[in-house]
Amino acid sequence: MSDSSSEIAALHNQGRLLISCPDRPGIVKGVSQFLFEQGANIVRSDQHTTDPEGGHFFMRIEFERKDLDQQFTALKESFRQTAETLDMVWQMSRSSHKKRLAIFVSKEDHCLNDLLWRWRVGELNAEIAMVVSNHLDLKPWVTPMGIPFYHVPCTRETRLEAEKTHLKLLAEGEVDTVILARYMQIIPSTMVERYQNRIINIHHSFLPAFVGANPYKQAYERGVKIIGATAHYVTEELDQGPIIEQNVERVDHRCHVDDLRRIGRDVERLVLARAVQWHLNDEVLVHGNKTVVFR
Amino acid sequence: MSDSSSEIAALHNQGRLLISCPDRPGIVKGVSQFLFEQGANIVRSDQHTTDPEGGHFFMRIEFERKDLDQQFTALKESFRQTAETLDMVWQMSRSSHKKRLAIFVSKEDHCLNDLLWRWRVGELNAEIAMVVSNHLDLKPWVTPMGIPFYHVPCTRETRLEAEKTHLKLLAEGEVDTVILARYMQIIPSTMVERYQNRIINIHHSFLPAFVGANPYKQAYERGVKIIGATAHYVTEELDQGPIIEQNVERVDHRCHVDDLRRIGRDVERLVLARAVQWHLNDEVLVHGNKTVVFR
Amino acid sequence: MSDSSSEIAALHNQGRLLISCPDRPGIVKGVSQFLFEQGANIVRSDQHTTDPEGGHFFMRIEFERKDLDQQFTALKESFRQTAETLDMVWQMSRSSHKKRLAIFVSKEDHCLNDLLWRWRVGELNAEIAMVVSNHLDLKPWVTPMGIPFYHVPCTRETRLEAEKTHLKLLAEGEVDTVILARYMQIIPSTMVERYQNRIINIHHSFLPAFVGANPYKQAYERGVKIIGATAHYVTEELDQGPIIEQNVERVDHRCHVDDLRRIGRDVERLVLARAVQWHLNDEVLVHGNKTVVFR
Amino acid sequence: MSDSSSEIAALHNQGRLLISCPDRPGIVKGVSQFLFEQGANIVRSDQHTTDPEGGHFFMRIEFERKDLDQQFTALKESFRQTAETLDMVWQMSRSSHKKRLAIFVSKEDHCLNDLLWRWRVGELNAEIAMVVSNHLDLKPWVTPMGIPFYHVPCTRETRLEAEKTHLKLLAEGEVDTVILARYMQIIPSTMVERYQNRIINIHHSFLPAFVGANPYKQAYERGVKIIGATAHYVTEELDQGPIIEQNVERVDHRCHVDDLRRIGRDVERLVLARAVQWHLNDEVLVHGNKTVVFR
């Protein structure tokens, strides 16, 4: 949150190590010994084993290492050996690295406005590379902030062309992560595959309840007493991807569909913001169709 | 909550009027004029109109009337005329009247224990006429409290006989309301019809998510970040009746199915207790497949 | 929420009646009879009695009356008589009337940004007459929206002058309600008196815990597991006015003061927004140092 | 939660290691290397550093070691050396060890009933050595469960004698932890010192708001919109000890003091139960006047 120069210096020497592997004795020992020998101090460490017997092991470590920027490539190279011994899937990154985001929107602006505000005040450790929309409505809120806004219409006829344009924009913009901030179009499988576990959608219901279109209307008709929102990674199946975060709000019989929409907007934007923040901080690991969130 | 004698006296002079009718001008005027003329003072009043244009109108009034017990029959008779003029479905009761409950259970006792405790400390304005179970396990917690415990086995073979026994017990016990406090058997349609909007079930999921058997296992497999419980009136369709109350609790990747069950127990018993309390206080009105809860 | 022309027409024929008086028989009858005779249909009605015996009575009614705009003055005049008979403090307004707001801010923009966004999408039934600040930092976010921004420095030396300027601005801007959206200065008693129960402050703690300066630091030092925010009407005593709304969020041992500030921002802006919305809809009545909120 | 014999076997081979020391490089490496060399596999590990620069380090490890019961004393002895090198305060225990509890109550039974139920269904990993009360009211709910109930009156005159009796009972009962489950008497400093960070109290407010007597009445008079409860370790200063857990529930203007009490009871017993469970599982570490909770 703070941006004093000493904190930035600290961040520049901070790295993250994410590990996933079959559980077995000696993993923590191996990793902590490696870091110790490399002069890196563990600042934060989280781990999870799915099952004490024959389960899967997940670990996230934040460490500090003097002159990390200069040593980073060497450090990664050295770790490769440890990782191979222990049969790990792993990823090492510098905490100072900012992921590049593309935010996809349609006409509703509550999630976009919220993300842009958080980015502006320093809550999102990211570069916003672009905003992409199938409508022009939200352009006036984007361009004054110096963020490119791309209008890519997406109708039944133009779908294939839109898909090509999207992939080209994302590639050229060197985008890491795509945020669907109430983008009301299906994401084609090409993009889902290319950005696996890197496309975050906000669905305006408490999944798995009210999959698909118009969840607030569905909620109204079922007469639920609580509504919710769900942020999840996008997979091929609609609204079925790994859930990152959910939250809810109480409603009652006086609420019409429009009230549910209004109340829901506040839930949606907070749920999406949290999921995005955790993703940007490499705090989310995917395991099958579930997430491990080290927050 | 308090049971001082002055409060009990007050309750003896307190009545409730529930009204449901097509909305039209003059309803509040008509009802409040009637009560004023009958010497009754409105203590609490709640109303709801489903839609300002051509909607349905619901009202619940608590009133005080000197010597209500003696005047109650006459008061009801007088209201009949007002009610007919305004095409109302209505119900008048004395607040001091205690509904007679039957609690159905199987083997899990968290909801039963909670309801018995609330009854004992005076939180439930009811008589517990009986506890009915398809197992004997929970008998030791019931009979010491002086409450009859009926063991009615219910297998594929004995289902029809069990149904007959149930209906006989309920009739003989003059039961108003049936609470399914984790009773793991389907309620036959004969009973559903006879006790329409008077059978309350607790379902251990946030409906409409995870309908049917083993919702915590379903929740675990979907990887949700929040679990819930739902109290609803029982209708012919499984887990589809009007929802009275729901609540939720946060879970995370470290929770196994057994953890969800443990955490869920606390949600279930509180949700059921609230729904039962509201029902006993005539605070729940059913409208189609939804409830209006005046709490 | 919707802005279809039929809804606007409906709103133009909609009025609100707020009543406060010692409880006694016949109030509801009197008021509902008056409205019926005046051709007004009750759309929503809420009431509260502080105590069944000799308590105080509060009522809020939303009604519809054909040609309300033309009939409004006459309707108010007619009600005066009913009101006098029943010793009422009362207020009648048209639902279409928009209150004029002044938003006071210092340097933090999370509440301001949230209120401006809600205003823009139609969630606030108000005109924003001006934003007033003791700093220039937030001007760039205000003036592009066509809202006047007044910079009124407020130091120990200039305090008296600032007070005069404030009162002049508010008077000239015909301001109804002042929102202190993280305005870090004491409000002088002249302004408190002039805008009694019309100045809403957001305090960044769960009052009455952590009154005064730097509540997040206080919360951090006490080691609480939940933080909160409180919206209240401003009175002479600091952070002691009638509470309109509060909410909370869970924190843990990993949260530093900066984390509490970040998490708290989301609580603050939602709590303030709700309080402002309820106030704008005349849903808040003050009784002594408490509020009755008919939401 | 489950009590299948294979799980019990697993628990018998499971140990916990709690560590607290000044932060410095090599701690995780040292500890994990020790466990690896001793044939112990880390099942769960949590750690916390108060500050990346010169802070304090906390760690809790659950490990599995074949034949732990037989090896436990040797394992502890071996760790002593590692611990000394790293200047640690530490504690090693077997997960199968059940702490012995004394529950102190007065007249209100909601917390006691809840704890006894959880103990009965296996949610509390503890032996309940005794229930102690200054009244006889709750005896009938305790003795049928085979738990000794000691009636120790505690008035101004008998206070010193009561204190002696308490300490004697606790010593003879080999009590580890004292739970004040709505015990309405001050705990003398002798007991506080002897059972440092081992006496858990439930206070019926959201501390630090409403310290001392009658917090619900205080809450009612302040007009708060949310009430809460706080479980904390008891220290010399009333209601000022390290907070373990807090939770809240929404209330509104319709709630009288008795309603706050009733709603509060549900919050209190859940908050206390969680704090007790975490304490029993050695998941709570005290740091100054705060807690680190590894749940």
PDB file of N, CA and C in Angstrom, chain B residues 214-278:
ATOM      1  N   ASN B 214     -26.216 -35.818   0.154  1.00  0.00           N
ATOM      2  CA  ASN B 214     -24.805 -35.550   0.404  1.00  0.00           C
ATOM      3  C   ASN B 214     -24.304 -34.204  -0.113  1.00  0.00           C
ATOM      4  N   PRO B 215     -24.989 -33.119   0.235  1.00  0.00           N
ATOM      5  CA  PRO B 215     -24.593 -31.806  -0.288  1.00  0.00           C
ATOM      6  C   PRO B 215     -23.186 -31.382   0.112  1.00  0.00           C
ATOM      7  N   TYR B 216     -22.704 -31.788   1.284  1.00  0.00           N
ATOM      8  CA  TYR B 216     -21.350 -31.369   1.668  1.00  0.00           C
ATOM      9  C   TYR B 216     -20.311 -32.029   0.778  1.00  0.00           C
ATOM     10  N   LYS B 217     -20.582 -33.253   0.369  1.00  0.00           N
ATOM     11  CA  LYS B 217     -19.659 -33.914  -0.554  1.00  0.00           C
ATOM     12  C   LYS B 217     -19.692 -33.192  -1.903  1.00  0.00           C
ATOM     13  N   GLN B 218     -20.893 -32.861  -2.347  1.00  0.00           N
ATOM     14  CA  GLN B 218     -21.019 -32.096  -3.589  1.00  0.00           C
ATOM     15  C   GLN B 218     -20.260 -30.769  -3.491  1.00  0.00           C
ATOM     16  N   ALA B 219     -20.402 -30.093  -2.360  1.00  0.00           N
ATOM     17  CA  ALA B 219     -19.752 -28.795  -2.172  1.00  0.00           C
ATOM     18  C   ALA B 219     -18.232 -28.944  -2.191  1.00  0.00           C
ATOM     19  N   TYR B 220     -17.760 -29.998  -1.533  1.00  0.00           N
ATOM     20  CA  TYR B 220     -16.324 -30.265  -1.505  1.00  0.00           C
ATOM     21  C   TYR B 220     -15.796 -30.483  -2.913  1.00  0.00           C
ATOM     22  N   GLU B 221     -16.556 -31.261  -3.683  1.00  0.00           N
ATOM     23  CA  GLU B 221     -16.073 -31.588  -5.024  1.00  0.00           C
ATOM     24  C   GLU B 221     -16.115 -30.393  -5.973  1.00  0.00           C
ATOM     25  N   ARG B 222     -17.060 -29.489  -5.755  1.00  0.00           N
ATOM     26  CA  ARG B 222     -17.120 -28.299  -6.603  1.00  0.00           C
ATOM     27  C   ARG B 222     -16.083 -27.264  -6.181  1.00  0.00           C
ATOM     28  N   GLY B 223     -15.573 -27.380  -4.955  1.00  0.00           N
ATOM     29  CA  GLY B 223     -14.565 -26.423  -4.507  1.00  0.00           C
ATOM     30  C   GLY B 223     -15.116 -25.057  -4.170  1.00  0.00           C
ATOM     31  N   VAL B 224     -16.315 -24.993  -3.586  1.00  0.00           N
ATOM     32  CA  VAL B 224     -16.883 -23.693  -3.218  1.00  0.00           C
ATOM     33  C   VAL B 224     -16.119 -23.095  -2.034  1.00  0.00           C
ATOM     34  N   LYS B 225     -16.194 -21.789  -1.906  1.00  0.00           N
ATOM     35  CA  LYS B 225     -15.475 -21.091  -0.844  1.00  0.00           C
ATOM     36  C   LYS B 225     -16.401 -20.712   0.305  1.00  0.00           C
ATOM     37  N   ILE B 226     -17.680 -21.009   0.157  1.00  0.00           N
ATOM     38  CA  ILE B 226     -18.686 -20.702   1.171  1.00  0.00           C
ATOM     39  C   ILE B 226     -19.705 -21.841   1.158  1.00  0.00           C
ATOM     40  N   ILE B 227     -20.082 -22.327   2.328  1.00  0.00           N
ATOM     41  CA  ILE B 227     -21.164 -23.316   2.385  1.00  0.00           C
ATOM     42  C   ILE B 227     -22.357 -22.705   3.093  1.00  0.00           C
ATOM     43  N   GLY B 228     -23.519 -23.356   2.997  1.00  0.00           N
ATOM     44  CA  GLY B 228     -24.709 -22.774   3.599  1.00  0.00           C
ATOM     45  C   GLY B 228     -25.737 -23.799   3.992  1.00  0.00           C
ATOM     46  N   ALA B 229     -26.826 -23.295   4.565  1.00  0.00           N
ATOM     47  CA  ALA B 229     -27.957 -24.142   4.923  1.00  0.00           C
ATOM     48  C   ALA B 229     -29.237 -23.372   4.621  1.00  0.00           C
ATOM     49  N   THR B 230     -30.317 -24.116   4.392  1.00  0.00           N
ATOM     50  CA  THR B 230     -31.578 -23.524   3.952  1.00  0.00           C
ATOM     51  C   THR B 230     -32.739 -24.153   4.713  1.00  0.00           C
ATOM     52  N   ALA B 231     -33.558 -23.325   5.355  1.00  0.00           N
ATOM     53  CA  ALA B 231     -34.795 -23.819   5.962  1.00  0.00           C
ATOM     54  C   ALA B 231     -35.943 -23.466   5.023  1.00  0.00           C
ATOM     55  N   HIS B 232     -36.779 -24.458   4.707  1.00  0.00           N
ATOM     56  CA  HIS B 232     -37.861 -24.214   3.743  1.00  0.00           C
ATOM     57  C   HIS B 232     -39.079 -25.043   4.097  1.00  0.00           C
ATOM     58  N   TYR B 233     -40.239 -24.600   3.643  1.00  0.00           N
ATOM     59  CA  TYR B 233     -41.447 -25.405   3.759  1.00  0.00           C
ATOM     60  C   TYR B 233     -41.351 -26.550   2.767  1.00  0.00           C
ATOM     61  N   VAL B 234     -41.830 -27.718   3.193  1.00  0.00           N
ATOM     62  CA  VAL B 234     -41.744 -28.896   2.336  1.00  0.00           C
ATOM     63  C   VAL B 234     -42.910 -28.928   1.357  1.00  0.00           C
ATOM     64  N   THR B 235     -42.581 -29.131   0.102  1.00  0.00           N
ATOM     65  CA  THR B 235     -43.604 -29.332  -0.930  1.00  0.00           C
ATOM     66  C   THR B 235     -43.345 -30.680  -1.603  1.00  0.00           C
ATOM     67  N   GLU B 236     -44.156 -30.995  -2.595  1.00  0.00           N
ATOM     68  CA  GLU B 236     -44.032 -32.295  -3.264  1.00  0.00           C
ATOM     69  C   GLU B 236     -42.639 -32.485  -3.875  1.00  0.00           C
ATOM     70  N   GLU B 237     -42.091 -31.405  -4.438  1.00  0.00           N
ATOM     71  CA  GLU B 237     -40.801 -31.530  -5.112  1.00  0.00           C
ATOM     72  C   GLU B 237     -39.652 -31.405  -4.108  1.00  0.00           C
ATOM     73  N   LEU B 238     -38.741 -32.329  -4.149  1.00  0.00           N
ATOM     74  CA  LEU B 238     -37.624 -32.381  -3.196  1.00  0.00           C
ATOM     75  C   LEU B 238     -36.793 -31.087  -3.196  1.00  0.00           C
ATOM     76  N   ASP B 239     -36.656 -30.457  -2.034  1.00  0.00           N
ATOM     77  CA  ASP B 239     -35.799 -29.274  -1.848  1.00  0.00           C
ATOM     78  C   ASP B 239     -36.206 -28.074  -2.699  1.00  0.00           C
ATOM     79  N   GLN B 240     -37.488 -28.037  -3.092  1.00  0.00           N
ATOM     80  CA  GLN B 240     -37.941 -26.957  -3.970  1.00  0.00           C
ATOM     81  C   GLN B 240     -38.960 -26.037  -3.302  1.00  0.00           C
ATOM     82  N   GLY B 241     -39.291 -26.274  -2.040  1.00  0.00           N
ATOM     83  CA  GLY B 241     -40.326 -25.490  -1.384  1.00  0.00           C
ATOM     84  C   GLY B 241     -39.901 -24.067  -1.060  1.00  0.00           C
ATOM     85  N   PRO B 242     -40.869 -23.245  -0.615  1.00  0.00           N
ATOM     86  CA  PRO B 242     -40.582 -21.834  -0.303  1.00  0.00           C
ATOM     87  C   PRO B 242     -39.510 -21.703   0.772  1.00  0.00           C
ATOM     88  N   ILE B 243     -38.488 -20.935   0.474  1.00  0.00           N
ATOM     89  CA  ILE B 243     -37.358 -20.740   1.389  1.00  0.00           C
ATOM     90  C   ILE B 243     -37.742 -19.754   2.484  1.00  0.00           C
ATOM     91  N   ILE B 244     -37.509 -20.135   3.727  1.00  0.00           N
ATOM     92  CA  ILE B 244     -37.785 -19.243   4.861  1.00  0.00           C
ATOM     93  C   ILE B 244     -36.530 -18.493   5.282  1.00  0.00           C
ATOM     94  N   GLU B 245     -35.412 -19.217   5.367  1.00  0.00           N
ATOM     95  CA  GLU B 245     -34.181 -18.580   5.826  1.00  0.00           C
ATOM     96  C   GLU B 245     -32.974 -19.363   5.303  1.00  0.00           C
ATOM     97  N   GLN B 246     -31.887 -18.630   5.085  1.00  0.00           N
ATOM     98  CA  GLN B 246     -30.624 -19.235   4.666  1.00  0.00           C
ATOM     99  C   GLN B 246     -29.496 -18.524   5.386  1.00  0.00           C
ATOM    100  N   ASN B 247     -28.403 -19.221   5.569  1.00  0.00           N
ATOM    101  CA  ASN B 247     -27.194 -18.560   6.031  1.00  0.00           C
ATOM    102  C   ASN B 247     -25.975 -19.339   5.538  1.00  0.00           C
ATOM    103  N   VAL B 248     -24.802 -18.737   5.684  1.00  0.00           N
ATOM    104  CA  VAL B 248     -23.596 -19.299   5.094  1.00  0.00           C
ATOM    105  C   VAL B 248     -22.422 -19.179   6.040  1.00  0.00           C
ATOM    106  N   GLU B 249     -21.365 -19.904   5.744  1.00  0.00           N
ATOM    107  CA  GLU B 249     -20.104 -19.776   6.469  1.00  0.00           C
ATOM    108  C   GLU B 249     -18.961 -19.994   5.486  1.00  0.00           C
ATOM    109  N   ARG B 250     -17.873 -19.294   5.728  1.00  0.00           N
ATOM    110  CA  ARG B 250     -16.717 -19.368   4.859  1.00  0.00           C
ATOM    111  C   ARG B 250     -15.936 -20.666   5.092  1.00  0.00           C
ATOM    112  N   VAL B 251     -15.453 -21.286   4.036  1.00  0.00           N
ATOM    113  CA  VAL B 251     -14.572 -22.447   4.142  1.00  0.00           C
ATOM    114  C   VAL B 251     -13.382 -22.207   3.203  1.00  0.00           C
ATOM    115  N   ASP B 252     -12.375 -23.072   3.250  1.00  0.00           N
ATOM    116  CA  ASP B 252     -11.281 -22.903   2.301  1.00  0.00           C
ATOM    117  C   ASP B 252     -10.708 -24.253   1.871  1.00  0.00           C
ATOM    118  N   HIS B 253      -9.617 -24.181   1.119  1.00  0.00           N
ATOM    119  CA  HIS B 253      -9.076 -25.401   0.515  1.00  0.00           C
ATOM    120  C   HIS B 253      -8.636 -26.431   1.554  1.00  0.00           C
ATOM    121  N   ARG B 254      -8.411 -26.011   2.795  1.00  0.00           N
ATOM    122  CA  ARG B 254      -7.958 -26.956   3.810  1.00  0.00           C
ATOM    123  C   ARG B 254      -9.094 -27.829   4.349  1.00  0.00           C
ATOM    124  N   CYS B 255     -10.347 -27.452   4.028  1.00  0.00           N
ATOM    125  CA  CYS B 255     -11.489 -28.182   4.581  1.00  0.00           C
ATOM    126  C   CYS B 255     -11.774 -29.469   3.812  1.00  0.00           C
ATOM    127  N   HIS B 256     -11.727 -30.592   4.512  1.00  0.00           N
ATOM    128  CA  HIS B 256     -12.192 -31.850   3.948  1.00  0.00           C
ATOM    129  C   HIS B 256     -13.710 -31.945   4.147  1.00  0.00           C
ATOM    130  N   VAL B 257     -14.313 -32.978   3.598  1.00  0.00           N
ATOM    131  CA  VAL B 257     -15.766 -33.120   3.714  1.00  0.00           C
ATOM    132  C   VAL B 257     -16.204 -33.099   5.180  1.00  0.00           C
ATOM    133  N   ASP B 258     -15.436 -33.764   6.039  1.00  0.00           N
ATOM    134  CA  ASP B 258     -15.795 -33.791   7.463  1.00  0.00           C
ATOM    135  C   ASP B 258     -15.754 -32.412   8.100  1.00  0.00           C
ATOM    136  N   ASP B 259     -14.836 -31.568   7.656  1.00  0.00           N
ATOM    137  CA  ASP B 259     -14.790 -30.192   8.161  1.00  0.00           C
ATOM    138  C   ASP B 259     -16.028 -29.419   7.709  1.00  0.00           C
ATOM    139  N   LEU B 260     -16.419 -29.627   6.445  1.00  0.00           N
ATOM    140  CA  LEU B 260     -17.629 -28.955   5.960  1.00  0.00           C
ATOM    141  C   LEU B 260     -18.830 -29.388   6.794  1.00  0.00           C
ATOM    142  N   ARG B 261     -18.893 -30.686   7.116  1.00  0.00           N
ATOM    143  CA  ARG B 261     -20.011 -31.172   7.939  1.00  0.00           C
ATOM    144  C   ARG B 261     -20.014 -30.502   9.306  1.00  0.00           C
ATOM    145  N   ARG B 262     -18.843 -30.419   9.924  1.00  0.00           N
ATOM    146  CA  ARG B 262     -18.737 -29.816  11.253  1.00  0.00           C
ATOM    147  C   ARG B 262     -19.108 -28.338  11.217  1.00  0.00           C
ATOM    148  N   ILE B 263     -18.525 -27.609  10.273  1.00  0.00           N
ATOM    149  CA  ILE B 263     -18.828 -26.180  10.160  1.00  0.00           C
ATOM    150  C   ILE B 263     -20.303 -25.986   9.808  1.00  0.00           C
ATOM    151  N   GLY B 264     -20.790 -26.863   8.925  1.00  0.00           N
ATOM    152  CA  GLY B 264     -22.178 -26.770   8.489  1.00  0.00           C
ATOM    153  C   GLY B 264     -23.177 -26.986   9.615  1.00  0.00           C
ATOM    154  N   ARG B 265     -22.837 -27.849  10.560  1.00  0.00           N
ATOM    155  CA  ARG B 265     -23.759 -28.101  11.670  1.00  0.00           C
ATOM    156  C   ARG B 265     -24.151 -26.815  12.388  1.00  0.00           C
ATOM    157  N   ASP B 266     -23.160 -25.928  12.592  1.00  0.00           N
ATOM    158  CA  ASP B 266     -23.449 -24.664  13.275  1.00  0.00           C
ATOM    159  C   ASP B 266     -24.362 -23.766  12.445  1.00  0.00           C
ATOM    160  N   VAL B 267     -24.180 -23.815  11.134  1.00  0.00           N
ATOM    161  CA  VAL B 267     -25.050 -23.013  10.270  1.00  0.00           C
ATOM    162  C   VAL B 267     -26.458 -23.597  10.273  1.00  0.00           C
ATOM    163  N   GLU B 268     -26.550 -24.911  10.109  1.00  0.00           N
ATOM    164  CA  GLU B 268     -27.863 -25.571  10.030  1.00  0.00           C
ATOM    165  C   GLU B 268     -28.743 -25.274  11.234  1.00  0.00           C
ATOM    166  N   ARG B 269     -28.162 -25.452  12.426  1.00  0.00           N
ATOM    167  CA  ARG B 269     -29.029 -25.330  13.606  1.00  0.00           C
ATOM    168  C   ARG B 269     -29.498 -23.907  13.841  1.00  0.00           C
ATOM    169  N   LEU B 270     -28.644 -22.913  13.478  1.00  0.00           N
ATOM    170  CA  LEU B 270     -29.089 -21.536  13.639  1.00  0.00           C
ATOM    171  C   LEU B 270     -30.146 -21.156  12.601  1.00  0.00           C
ATOM    172  N   VAL B 271     -29.941 -21.617  11.381  1.00  0.00           N
ATOM    173  CA  VAL B 271     -30.915 -21.325  10.326  1.00  0.00           C
ATOM    174  C   VAL B 271     -32.260 -21.964  10.665  1.00  0.00           C
ATOM    175  N   LEU B 272     -32.241 -23.224  11.078  1.00  0.00           N
ATOM    176  CA  LEU B 272     -33.498 -23.893  11.413  1.00  0.00           C
ATOM    177  C   LEU B 272     -34.183 -23.199  12.585  1.00  0.00           C
ATOM    178  N   ALA B 273     -33.408 -22.848  13.613  1.00  0.00           N
ATOM    179  CA  ALA B 273     -33.999 -22.217  14.797  1.00  0.00           C
ATOM    180  C   ALA B 273     -34.697 -20.911  14.440  1.00  0.00           C
ATOM    181  N   ARG B 274     -34.047 -20.105  13.601  1.00  0.00           N
ATOM    182  CA  ARG B 274     -34.682 -18.848  13.197  1.00  0.00           C
ATOM    183  C   ARG B 274     -35.984 -19.084  12.446  1.00  0.00           C
ATOM    184  N   ALA B 275     -35.938 -20.017  11.490  1.00  0.00           N
ATOM    185  CA  ALA B 275     -37.131 -20.303  10.687  1.00  0.00           C
ATOM    186  C   ALA B 275     -38.268 -20.779  11.593  1.00  0.00           C
ATOM    187  N   VAL B 276     -37.947 -21.645  12.554  1.00  0.00           N
ATOM    188  CA  VAL B 276     -38.975 -22.164  13.453  1.00  0.00           C
ATOM    189  C   VAL B 276     -39.546 -21.032  14.315  1.00  0.00           C
ATOM    190  N   GLN B 277     -38.643 -20.184  14.841  1.00  0.00           N
ATOM    191  CA  GLN B 277     -39.119 -19.071  15.669  1.00  0.00           C
ATOM    192  C   GLN B 277     -40.060 -18.157  14.885  1.00  0.00           C
ATOM    193  N   TRP B 278     -39.667 -17.816  13.665  1.00  0.00           N
ATOM    194  CA  TRP B 278     -40.512 -16.932  12.850  1.00  0.00           C
ATOM    195  C   TRP B 278     -41.855 -17.585  12.551  1.00  0.00           C
TER     196      TRP B 278
END
